[in-house]
C-alpha atoms as a printed R data frame, in Angstrom:
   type eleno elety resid chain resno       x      y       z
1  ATOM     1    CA   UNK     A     1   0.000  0.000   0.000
2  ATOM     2    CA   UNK     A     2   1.927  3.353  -1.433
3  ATOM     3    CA   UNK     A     3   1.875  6.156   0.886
4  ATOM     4    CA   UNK     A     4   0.622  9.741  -1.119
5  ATOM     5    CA   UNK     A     5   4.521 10.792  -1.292
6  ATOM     6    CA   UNK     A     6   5.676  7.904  -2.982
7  ATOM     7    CA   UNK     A     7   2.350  7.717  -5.690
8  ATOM     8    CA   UNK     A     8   3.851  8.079  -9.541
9  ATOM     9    CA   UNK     A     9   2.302  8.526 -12.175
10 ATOM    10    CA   UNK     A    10   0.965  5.760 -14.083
11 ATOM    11    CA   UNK     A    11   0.280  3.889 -10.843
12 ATOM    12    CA   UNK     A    12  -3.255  2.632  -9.980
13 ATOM    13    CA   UNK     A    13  -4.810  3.263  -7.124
14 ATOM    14    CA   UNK     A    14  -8.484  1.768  -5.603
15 ATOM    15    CA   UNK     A    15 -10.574  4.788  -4.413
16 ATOM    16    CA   UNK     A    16 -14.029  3.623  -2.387
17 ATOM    17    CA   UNK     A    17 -13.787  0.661  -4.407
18 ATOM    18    CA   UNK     A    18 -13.215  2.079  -8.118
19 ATOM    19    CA   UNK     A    19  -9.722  1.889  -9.904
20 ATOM    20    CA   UNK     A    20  -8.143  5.633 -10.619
21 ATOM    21    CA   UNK     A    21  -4.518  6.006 -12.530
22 ATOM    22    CA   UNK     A    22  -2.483  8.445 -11.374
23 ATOM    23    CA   UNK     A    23  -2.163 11.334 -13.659
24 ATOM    24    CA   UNK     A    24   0.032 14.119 -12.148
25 ATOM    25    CA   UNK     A    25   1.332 14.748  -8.797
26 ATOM    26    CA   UNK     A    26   2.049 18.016  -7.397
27 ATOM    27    CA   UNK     A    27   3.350 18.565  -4.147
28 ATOM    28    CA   UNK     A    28   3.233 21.474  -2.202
29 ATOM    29    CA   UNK     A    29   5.565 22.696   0.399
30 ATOM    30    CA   UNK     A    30   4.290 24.062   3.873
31 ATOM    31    CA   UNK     A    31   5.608 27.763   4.795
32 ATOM    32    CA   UNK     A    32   5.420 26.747   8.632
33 ATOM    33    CA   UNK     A    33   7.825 24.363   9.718
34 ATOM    34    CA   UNK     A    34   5.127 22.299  11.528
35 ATOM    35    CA   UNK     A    35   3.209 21.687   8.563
36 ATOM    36    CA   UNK     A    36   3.405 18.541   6.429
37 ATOM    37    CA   UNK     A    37   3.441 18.389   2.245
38 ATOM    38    CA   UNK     A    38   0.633 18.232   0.706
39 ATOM    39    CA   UNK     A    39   0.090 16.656  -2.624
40 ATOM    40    CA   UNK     A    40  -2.475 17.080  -4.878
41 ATOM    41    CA   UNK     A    41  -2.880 14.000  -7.046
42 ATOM    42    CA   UNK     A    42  -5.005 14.122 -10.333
43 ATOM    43    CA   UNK     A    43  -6.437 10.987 -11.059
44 ATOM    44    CA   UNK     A    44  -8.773  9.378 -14.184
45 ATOM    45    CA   UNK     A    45 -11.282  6.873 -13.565
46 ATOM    46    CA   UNK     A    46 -10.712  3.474 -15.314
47 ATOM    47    CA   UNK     A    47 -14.239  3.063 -15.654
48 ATOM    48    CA   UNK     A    48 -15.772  5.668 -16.659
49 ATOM    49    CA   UNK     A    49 -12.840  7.761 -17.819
50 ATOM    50    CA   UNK     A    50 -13.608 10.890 -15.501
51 ATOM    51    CA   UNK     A    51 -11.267 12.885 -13.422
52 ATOM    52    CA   UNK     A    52 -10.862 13.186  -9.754
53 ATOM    53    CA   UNK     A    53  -8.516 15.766  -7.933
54 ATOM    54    CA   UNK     A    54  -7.841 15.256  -4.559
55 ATOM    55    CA   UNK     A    55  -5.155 16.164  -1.753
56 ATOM    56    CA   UNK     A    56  -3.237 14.274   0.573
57 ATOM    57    CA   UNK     A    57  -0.890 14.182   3.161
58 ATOM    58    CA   UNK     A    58   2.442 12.705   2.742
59 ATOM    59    CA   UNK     A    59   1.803  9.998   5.511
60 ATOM    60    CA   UNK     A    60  -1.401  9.262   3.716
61 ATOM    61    CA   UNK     A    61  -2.165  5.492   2.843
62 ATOM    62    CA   UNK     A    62  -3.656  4.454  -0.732
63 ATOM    63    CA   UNK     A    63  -4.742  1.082  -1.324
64 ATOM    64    CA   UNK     A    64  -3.139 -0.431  -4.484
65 ATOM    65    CA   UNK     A    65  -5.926 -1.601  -7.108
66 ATOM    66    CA   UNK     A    66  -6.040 -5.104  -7.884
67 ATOM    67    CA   UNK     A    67  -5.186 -5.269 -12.050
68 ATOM    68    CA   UNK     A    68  -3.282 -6.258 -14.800
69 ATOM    69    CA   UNK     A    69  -1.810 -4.467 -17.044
70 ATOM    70    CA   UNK     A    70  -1.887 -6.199 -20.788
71 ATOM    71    CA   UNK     A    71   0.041 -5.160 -23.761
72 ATOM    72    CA   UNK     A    72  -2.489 -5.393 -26.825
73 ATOM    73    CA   UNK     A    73  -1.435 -4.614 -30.991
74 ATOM    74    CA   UNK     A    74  -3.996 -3.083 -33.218
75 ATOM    75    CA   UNK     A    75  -5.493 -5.258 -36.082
76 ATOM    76    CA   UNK     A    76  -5.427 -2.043 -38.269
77 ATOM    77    CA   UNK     A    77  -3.158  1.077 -39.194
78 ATOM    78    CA   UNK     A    78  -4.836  4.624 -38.767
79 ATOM    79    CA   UNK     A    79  -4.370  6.874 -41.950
């Protein structure tokens, strides 16, 4: 289970039981030196091909989604 700092992009995530792929990761710095990063993650659903933006903490616990990835080649050649 990847923690939000160590999410990539490309990496598939379950959210409240739906698959998301990671799309771009942006952390953000605190300007108090209490504070912890934040990163806001921009997912896209697998499913239905929507996008989610959220924010987490760095210490912030994702559960992995359960796929495989398949390589597939195209039966036809696009103009």
């Amino acid at each position: 289970m990847p923690k939000a700092s160590e999410l990539k992009r490309g990496m598939i995530v379950d959210i409240d039981g739906v698959p998301y792929s990671v799309k771009n990761v942006d952390a953000k710095s605190p300007t108090s030196r209490g504070a912890t990063t934040l990163y806001k993650i921009r997912f896209k659903n697998l499913q239905s091909g929507q996008k989610l933006d959220e924010s987490f903490k760095s210490d912030e616990v994702l559960k992995e989604a359960d796929c495989v990835r398949v390589s597939v080649q195209f039966s036809y050649k696009d103009g």
